[in-house]
Every structure is written in structure tokens, then in C-alpha cells.
mmCIF file with all atom_site columns, C-alpha atoms in Angstrom:
data_model
loop_
_atom_site.group_PDB
_atom_site.id
_atom_site.type_symbol
_atom_site.label_atom_id
_atom_site.label_alt_id
_atom_site.label_comp_id
_atom_site.label_asym_id
_atom_site.label_entity_id
_atom_site.label_seq_id
_atom_site.pdbx_PDB_ins_code
_atom_site.Cartn_x
_atom_site.Cartn_y
_atom_site.Cartn_z
_atom_site.occupancy
_atom_site.B_iso_or_equiv
_atom_site.pdbx_formal_charge
_atom_site.auth_seq_id
_atom_site.auth_comp_id
_atom_site.auth_asym_id
_atom_site.auth_atom_id
_atom_site.pdbx_PDB_model_num
ATOM 1   C CA . CYS I 1 1   ? 68.767  102.114 76.690 1.00 37.00 ? 982  CYS I CA 1
ATOM 2   C CA . PHE I 1 2   ? 69.920  105.334 77.210 1.00 37.00 ? 983  PHE I CA 1
ATOM 3   C CA . ALA I 1 3   ? 69.146  107.826 79.783 1.00 39.00 ? 984  ALA I CA 1
ATOM 4   C CA . LEU I 1 4   ? 70.214  111.280 81.634 1.00 35.00 ? 985  LEU I CA 1
ATOM 5   C CA . LEU I 1 5   ? 71.114  109.562 85.214 1.00 39.00 ? 986  LEU I CA 1
ATOM 6   C CA . PHE I 1 6   ? 72.033  113.199 86.898 1.00 42.00 ? 987  PHE I CA 1
ATOM 7   C CA . LYS I 1 7   ? 72.534  116.515 85.577 1.00 46.00 ? 988  LYS I CA 1
ATOM 8   C CA . GLY I 1 8   ? 75.373  116.349 83.273 1.00 50.00 ? 989  GLY I CA 1
ATOM 9   C CA . ILE I 1 9   ? 75.762  112.863 83.594 1.00 51.00 ? 990  ILE I CA 1
ATOM 10  C CA . ASN I 1 10  ? 74.659  110.590 80.674 1.00 56.00 ? 991  ASN I CA 1
ATOM 11  C CA . GLY I 1 11  ? 73.995  106.883 80.331 1.00 61.00 ? 992  GLY I CA 1
ATOM 12  C CA . ALA I 1 12  ? 75.317  104.826 77.928 1.00 64.00 ? 993  ALA I CA 1
ATOM 13  C CA . SER I 1 13  ? 73.560  102.538 75.201 1.00 64.00 ? 994  SER I CA 1
ATOM 14  C CA . LEU I 1 14  ? 74.223  98.647  75.515 1.00 64.00 ? 995  LEU I CA 1
ATOM 15  C CA . SER I 1 15  ? 77.028  97.429  74.178 1.00 58.00 ? 996  SER I CA 1
ATOM 16  C CA . VAL I 1 16  ? 78.680  96.812  71.089 1.00 56.00 ? 997  VAL I CA 1
ATOM 17  C CA . SER I 1 17  ? 81.305  93.962  70.079 1.00 57.00 ? 998  SER I CA 1
ATOM 18  C CA . LEU I 1 18  ? 84.826  94.299  71.149 1.00 53.00 ? 999  LEU I CA 1
ATOM 19  C CA . SER I 1 19  ? 86.129  93.089  68.149 1.00 56.00 ? 1000 SER I CA 1
ATOM 20  C CA . ARG I 1 20  ? 87.419  96.258  66.884 1.00 57.00 ? 1001 ARG I CA 1
ATOM 21  C CA . PRO I 1 21  ? 89.878  98.677  68.703 1.00 54.00 ? 1002 PRO I CA 1
ATOM 22  C CA . PRO I 1 22  ? 87.769  101.991 70.118 1.00 58.00 ? 1003 PRO I CA 1
ATOM 23  C CA . SER I 1 23  ? 88.218  105.000 68.980 1.00 56.00 ? 1004 SER I CA 1
ATOM 24  C CA . LEU I 1 24  ? 87.895  106.609 72.643 1.00 67.00 ? 1005 LEU I CA 1
ATOM 25  C CA . SER I 1 25  ? 87.178  104.770 75.742 1.00 83.00 ? 1006 SER I CA 1
ATOM 26  C CA . TRP I 1 26  ? 86.855  105.724 79.390 1.00 84.00 ? 1007 TRP I CA 1
ATOM 27  C CA . VAL I 1 27  ? 86.303  104.476 82.738 1.00 86.00 ? 1008 VAL I CA 1
ATOM 28  C CA . SER I 1 28  ? 84.742  106.309 85.848 1.00 83.00 ? 1009 SER I CA 1
ATOM 29  C CA . GLY I 1 29  ? 83.896  105.744 89.570 1.00 84.00 ? 1010 GLY I CA 1
ATOM 30  C CA . PHE I 1 30  ? 84.526  106.980 92.739 1.00 82.00 ? 1011 PHE I CA 1
ATOM 31  C CA . GLY I 1 31  ? 87.408  105.107 93.881 1.00 81.00 ? 1012 GLY I CA 1
ATOM 32  C CA . LEU I 1 32  ? 90.347  105.748 95.720 1.00 73.00 ? 1013 LEU I CA 1
ATOM 33  C CA . LYS I 1 33  ? 92.867  108.691 94.570 1.00 67.00 ? 1014 LYS I CA 1
ATOM 34  C CA . ASP I 1 34  ? 96.482  108.461 94.739 1.00 68.00 ? 1015 ASP I CA 1
ATOM 35  C CA . ASP I 1 35  ? 96.683  110.077 98.240 1.00 69.00 ? 1016 ASP I CA 1
ATOM 36  C CA . ASP I 1 36  ? 94.000  106.761 99.319 1.00 72.00 ? 1017 ASP I CA 1
ATOM 37  C CA . GLU I 1 37  ? 91.345  109.424 99.895 1.00 74.00 ? 1018 GLU I CA 1
ATOM 38  C CA . LYS I 1 38  ? 87.772  109.087 98.415 1.00 77.00 ? 1019 LYS I CA 1
ATOM 39  C CA . PRO I 1 39  ? 86.757  111.805 95.721 1.00 75.00 ? 1020 PRO I CA 1
ATOM 40  C CA . SER I 1 40  ? 83.823  114.172 96.134 1.00 79.00 ? 1021 SER I CA 1
ATOM 41  C CA . ASN I 1 41  ? 83.280  114.226 92.331 1.00 81.00 ? 1022 ASN I CA 1
ATOM 42  C CA . LEU I 1 42  ? 83.057  111.022 89.961 1.00 82.00 ? 1023 LEU I CA 1
ATOM 43  C CA . ARG I 1 43  ? 86.423  110.591 88.197 1.00 83.00 ? 1024 ARG I CA 1
ATOM 44  C CA . TYR I 1 44  ? 87.305  109.356 84.667 1.00 81.00 ? 1025 TYR I CA 1
ATOM 45  C CA . VAL I 1 45  ? 90.112  108.250 82.663 1.00 88.00 ? 1026 VAL I CA 1
ATOM 46  C CA . ARG I 1 46  ? 90.779  106.787 79.441 1.00 90.00 ? 1027 ARG I CA 1
ATOM 47  C CA . ILE I 1 47  ? 92.669  103.633 78.876 1.00 90.00 ? 1028 ILE I CA 1
ATOM 48  C CA . PRO I 1 48  ? 92.821  101.029 76.577 1.00 90.00 ? 1029 PRO I CA 1
ATOM 49  C CA . LEU I 1 49  ? 91.493  97.929  76.007 1.00 89.00 ? 1030 LEU I CA 1
ATOM 50  C CA . VAL I 1 50  ? 94.287  95.054  76.202 1.00 89.00 ? 1031 VAL I CA 1
ATOM 51  C CA . ASP I 1 51  ? 94.550  92.044  74.741 1.00 89.00 ? 1032 ASP I CA 1
ATOM 52  C CA . GLN I 1 52  ? 93.668  88.880  76.582 1.00 89.00 ? 1033 GLN I CA 1
ATOM 53  C CA . VAL I 1 53  ? 96.533  87.049  75.833 1.00 92.00 ? 1034 VAL I CA 1
ATOM 54  C CA . LYS I 1 54  ? 98.636  89.703  77.348 1.00 92.00 ? 1035 LYS I CA 1
ATOM 55  C CA . CYS I 1 55  ? 96.752  90.248  80.652 1.00 90.00 ? 1036 CYS I CA 1
ATOM 56  C CA . ARG I 1 56  ? 96.091  86.377  81.068 1.00 90.00 ? 1037 ARG I CA 1
ATOM 57  C CA . SER I 1 57  ? 100.162 86.790  81.367 1.00 90.00 ? 1038 SER I CA 1
ATOM 58  C CA . SER I 1 58  ? 100.317 89.921  83.567 1.00 89.00 ? 1039 SER I CA 1
ATOM 59  C CA . ILE I 1 59  ? 98.002  88.004  86.024 1.00 87.00 ? 1040 ILE I CA 1
ATOM 60  C CA . ASP I 1 60  ? 100.502 84.378  85.522 1.00 87.00 ? 1041 ASP I CA 1
ATOM 61  C CA . GLU I 1 61  ? 103.106 86.826  86.602 1.00 84.00 ? 1042 GLU I CA 1
ATOM 62  C CA . VAL I 1 62  ? 101.310 87.532  89.960 1.00 81.00 ? 1043 VAL I CA 1
ATOM 63  C CA . ARG I 1 63  ? 100.950 84.210  90.468 1.00 83.00 ? 1044 ARG I CA 1
ATOM 64  C CA . LYS I 1 64  ? 104.552 83.134  90.050 1.00 82.00 ? 1045 LYS I CA 1
ATOM 65  C CA . LYS I 1 65  ? 106.008 85.656  92.190 1.00 78.00 ? 1046 LYS I CA 1
ATOM 66  C CA . LYS I 1 66  ? 103.096 87.167  95.043 1.00 70.00 ? 1047 LYS I CA 1
ATOM 67  C CA . ARG I 1 67  ? 100.004 85.604  95.301 1.00 74.00 ? 1048 ARG I CA 1
ATOM 68  C CA . GLU I 1 68  ? 97.331  83.970  93.966 1.00 76.00 ? 1049 GLU I CA 1
ATOM 69  C CA . ALA I 1 69  ? 94.755  85.729  91.548 1.00 80.00 ? 1050 ALA I CA 1
ATOM 70  C CA . PRO I 1 70  ? 91.487  85.248  90.381 1.00 82.00 ? 1051 PRO I CA 1
ATOM 71  C CA . ASP I 1 71  ? 91.244  83.713  86.261 1.00 83.00 ? 1052 ASP I CA 1
ATOM 72  C CA . LEU I 1 72  ? 89.902  85.472  83.492 1.00 85.00 ? 1053 LEU I CA 1
ATOM 73  C CA . THR I 1 73  ? 87.659  84.107  82.019 1.00 88.00 ? 1054 THR I CA 1
ATOM 74  C CA . ASP I 1 74  ? 85.816  84.905  78.346 1.00 88.00 ? 1055 ASP I CA 1
ATOM 75  C CA . GLY I 1 75  ? 83.335  86.736  79.872 1.00 91.00 ? 1056 GLY I CA 1
ATOM 76  C CA . MET I 1 76  ? 86.098  89.648  81.075 1.00 91.00 ? 1057 MET I CA 1
ATOM 77  C CA . PHE I 1 77  ? 88.584  91.900  79.406 1.00 92.00 ? 1058 PHE I CA 1
ATOM 78  C CA . CYS I 1 78  ? 91.222  94.195  80.443 1.00 91.00 ? 1059 CYS I CA 1
ATOM 79  C CA . ALA I 1 79  ? 92.091  97.570  80.009 1.00 92.00 ? 1060 ALA I CA 1
ATOM 80  C CA . GLY I 1 80  ? 95.001  99.674  81.316 1.00 91.00 ? 1061 GLY I CA 1
ATOM 81  C CA . LEU I 1 81  ? 98.409  101.259 80.053 1.00 90.00 ? 1062 LEU I CA 1
ATOM 82  C CA . PRO I 1 82  ? 101.545 99.244  80.146 1.00 90.00 ? 1063 PRO I CA 1
ATOM 83  C CA . GLU I 1 83  ? 103.628 101.646 81.984 1.00 92.00 ? 1064 GLU I CA 1
ATOM 84  C CA . GLY I 1 84  ? 100.954 101.375 84.701 1.00 90.00 ? 1065 GLY I CA 1
ATOM 85  C CA . GLY I 1 85  ? 99.616  105.445 86.299 1.00 88.00 ? 1066 GLY I CA 1
ATOM 86  C CA . LYS I 1 86  ? 95.727  104.820 85.279 1.00 88.00 ? 1067 LYS I CA 1
ATOM 87  C CA . ASP I 1 87  ? 93.595  102.730 86.319 1.00 85.00 ? 1068 ASP I CA 1
ATOM 88  C CA . THR I 1 88  ? 90.434  101.747 88.321 1.00 85.00 ? 1069 THR I CA 1
ATOM 89  C CA . CYS I 1 89  ? 91.087  100.957 92.090 1.00 84.00 ? 1070 CYS I CA 1
ATOM 90  C CA . ALA I 1 90  ? 89.139  99.966  95.464 1.00 83.00 ? 1071 ALA I CA 1
ATOM 91  C CA . GLY I 1 91  ? 85.553  101.856 95.190 1.00 80.00 ? 1072 GLY I CA 1
ATOM 92  C CA . ASP I 1 92  ? 85.495  101.916 91.589 1.00 84.00 ? 1073 ASP I CA 1
ATOM 93  C CA . GLY I 1 93  ? 83.917  98.653  91.225 1.00 86.00 ? 1074 GLY I CA 1
ATOM 94  C CA . GLY I 1 94  ? 80.518  98.453  89.446 1.00 88.00 ? 1075 GLY I CA 1
ATOM 95  C CA . GLY I 1 95  ? 81.737  101.323 87.472 1.00 88.00 ? 1076 GLY I CA 1
ATOM 96  C CA . PRO I 1 96  ? 81.017  101.569 83.583 1.00 89.00 ? 1077 PRO I CA 1
ATOM 97  C CA . TYR I 1 97  ? 83.752  101.124 81.100 1.00 91.00 ? 1078 TYR I CA 1
ATOM 98  C CA . VAL I 1 98  ? 82.233  102.664 78.035 1.00 89.00 ? 1079 VAL I CA 1
ATOM 99  C CA . LEU I 1 99  ? 83.731  103.178 74.332 1.00 86.00 ? 1080 LEU I CA 1
ATOM 100 C CA . LYS I 1 100 ? 82.422  105.859 71.788 1.00 81.00 ? 1081 LYS I CA 1
ATOM 101 C CA . TYR I 1 101 ? 81.614  105.341 68.393 1.00 75.00 ? 1082 TYR I CA 1
ATOM 102 C CA . GLY I 1 102 ? 80.284  107.530 66.170 1.00 74.00 ? 1083 GLY I CA 1
ATOM 103 C CA . GLY I 1 103 ? 79.135  110.023 68.984 1.00 78.00 ? 1084 GLY I CA 1
ATOM 104 C CA . VAL I 1 104 ? 77.394  107.448 70.980 1.00 80.00 ? 1085 VAL I CA 1
ATOM 105 C CA . PHE I 1 105 ? 78.499  105.720 73.953 1.00 82.00 ? 1086 PHE I CA 1
ATOM 106 C CA . TRP I 1 106 ? 78.133  102.633 74.746 1.00 84.00 ? 1087 TRP I CA 1
ATOM 107 C CA . ALA I 1 107 ? 78.519  100.386 77.813 1.00 85.00 ? 1088 ALA I CA 1
ATOM 108 C CA . ALA I 1 108 ? 81.524  97.553  77.051 1.00 88.00 ? 1089 ALA I CA 1
ATOM 109 C CA . GLY I 1 109 ? 82.084  96.634  80.414 1.00 91.00 ? 1090 GLY I CA 1
ATOM 110 C CA . ILE I 1 110 ? 81.855  96.755  84.796 1.00 92.00 ? 1091 ILE I CA 1
ATOM 111 C CA . ALA I 1 111 ? 84.832  97.670  86.606 1.00 92.00 ? 1092 ALA I CA 1
ATOM 112 C CA . SER I 1 112 ? 85.546  94.160  88.536 1.00 90.00 ? 1093 SER I CA 1
ATOM 113 C CA . TRP I 1 113 ? 88.904  93.716  90.107 1.00 88.00 ? 1094 TRP I CA 1
ATOM 114 C CA . GLY I 1 114 ? 92.709  94.150  89.310 1.00 87.00 ? 1095 GLY I CA 1
ATOM 115 C CA . ILE I 1 115 ? 95.782  93.794  91.499 1.00 83.00 ? 1096 ILE I CA 1
ATOM 116 C CA . ASP I 1 116 ? 98.097  96.410  92.507 1.00 82.00 ? 1097 ASP I CA 1
ATOM 117 C CA . CYS I 1 117 ? 96.195  99.329  91.130 1.00 84.00 ? 1098 CYS I CA 1
ATOM 118 C CA . GLY I 1 118 ? 97.826  101.664 88.504 1.00 86.00 ? 1099 GLY I CA 1
ATOM 119 C CA . GLU I 1 119 ? 101.214 99.608  88.524 1.00 88.00 ? 1100 GLU I CA 1
ATOM 120 C CA . PRO I 1 120 ? 103.380 98.485  85.784 1.00 91.00 ? 1101 PRO I CA 1
ATOM 121 C CA . GLY I 1 121 ? 102.146 95.425  83.857 1.00 88.00 ? 1102 GLY I CA 1
ATOM 122 C CA . GLN I 1 122 ? 99.003  95.081  85.526 1.00 89.00 ? 1103 GLN I CA 1
ATOM 123 C CA . TYR I 1 123 ? 95.611  96.052  84.638 1.00 91.00 ? 1104 TYR I CA 1
ATOM 124 C CA . GLY I 1 124 ? 91.820  96.570  85.299 1.00 91.00 ? 1105 GLY I CA 1
ATOM 125 C CA . VAL I 1 125 ? 89.682  93.556  84.875 1.00 92.00 ? 1106 VAL I CA 1
ATOM 126 C CA . TYR I 1 126 ? 85.924  94.309  83.455 1.00 93.00 ? 1107 TYR I CA 1
ATOM 127 C CA . THR I 1 127 ? 83.172  92.320  83.229 1.00 93.00 ? 1108 THR I CA 1
ATOM 128 C CA . ARG I 1 128 ? 82.218  91.945  79.294 1.00 91.00 ? 1109 ARG I CA 1
ATOM 129 C CA . VAL I 1 129 ? 78.501  93.632  79.023 1.00 90.00 ? 1110 VAL I CA 1
ATOM 130 C CA . ALA I 1 130 ? 78.108  92.042  75.885 1.00 88.00 ? 1111 ALA I CA 1
ATOM 131 C CA . ASN I 1 131 ? 77.690  88.834  77.604 1.00 89.00 ? 1112 ASN I CA 1
ATOM 132 C CA . TYR I 1 132 ? 74.342  90.178  79.395 1.00 88.00 ? 1113 TYR I CA 1
ATOM 133 C CA . VAL I 1 133 ? 72.731  92.530  76.989 1.00 86.00 ? 1114 VAL I CA 1
ATOM 134 C CA . GLU I 1 134 ? 69.897  89.928  76.423 1.00 89.00 ? 1115 GLU I CA 1
ATOM 135 C CA . TRP I 1 135 ? 69.375  89.760  80.248 1.00 90.00 ? 1116 TRP I CA 1
ATOM 136 C CA . ILE I 1 136 ? 69.584  93.351  81.156 1.00 86.00 ? 1117 ILE I CA 1
ATOM 137 C CA . GLU I 1 137 ? 66.871  94.330  78.163 1.00 86.00 ? 1118 GLU I CA 1
ATOM 138 C CA . LYS I 1 138 ? 64.350  91.526  79.497 1.00 91.00 ? 1119 LYS I CA 1
ATOM 139 C CA . THR I 1 139 ? 65.135  92.639  83.136 1.00 90.00 ? 1120 THR I CA 1
ATOM 140 C CA . MET I 1 140 ? 64.589  96.371  82.120 1.00 86.00 ? 1121 MET I CA 1
ATOM 141 C CA . GLU I 1 141 ? 61.560  95.420  80.466 1.00 88.00 ? 1122 GLU I CA 1
ATOM 142 C CA . GLU I 1 142 ? 60.139  93.375  83.098 1.00 91.00 ? 1123 GLU I CA 1
ATOM 143 C CA . ASN I 1 143 ? 60.625  95.994  85.642 1.00 89.00 ? 1124 ASN I CA 1
ATOM 144 C CA . ARG I 1 144 ? 59.091  99.190  83.304 1.00 83.00 ? 1125 ARG I CA 1
ATOM 145 C CA . ASN I 1 145 ? 56.894  101.135 85.446 1.00 74.00 ? 1126 ASN I CA 1
#
């Protein structure tokens, strides 16, 4: 599935497996900037995938120190930098996390939630698109007109 969304903004093919590290990966959205202002243009940032064990560990640390946090399920994955500084934030939910393989962009995730946007040791959490490809394709086929 691939579509031109707006002039200069293309869609992405449905997901590939996340079992191998991506050559390039991005997340995009209209979420808050550093100054808590909403951007007028779509913004994007390159952030790497994070190991599930490392991500669960960071969420457990939040629970110990601060507050409750949602569980990280097998239907989710994390992305971000250990030093922080680049992340999704309020308003980015529903935005795509895409990987680039062989010149093709693949939808790997959907921005879902996070704790403390862009803080060191905290990561953004994404819904794993691969778990829903069959449902997405079925829904698209049923609604084709």
C-alpha cells in the first residue's frame, strides 16, 4: 500500500519485520516543540529502535522513582536516544515511525505514548504495525471505492 498524501509527502508501504536493524528510520508529527509551541509544518526526526529489555528497564525505573506507567507489550516497541533530546511528544500520537530499506519507506510503528519527552533514558513507545497488517489490508479492501 503506497499513496501520495500531499504534495511532497508520500505514504509508506506496510510494515517489514523489526528483527533486523534499519538502515534509516524516522518519526514525524505535529507535536509540541521545545518551547511548547505547536509547529506549523510537519516535523520529523531520526531516532533508532531500542532493545525491548532496555526499554522495559527504563519504564521500571520511572515506576520506582516517580509514578505509574503503562506496560510495554509485545505489540509495542521503543525508539529514542539514551542521551535524550530527540523524541515524539504531545500532539505526535498517531504519527508514523518509518524505516527505509532499499529505497522504500516501510510503516513500522505508530506513535503511541511516552514518559518525559526527550529526557535521557526515556523512550517513545510505538504500536507495532506488523501485528495489524492483515487487519489494515482487510479494512482497506472492504472500504475501497
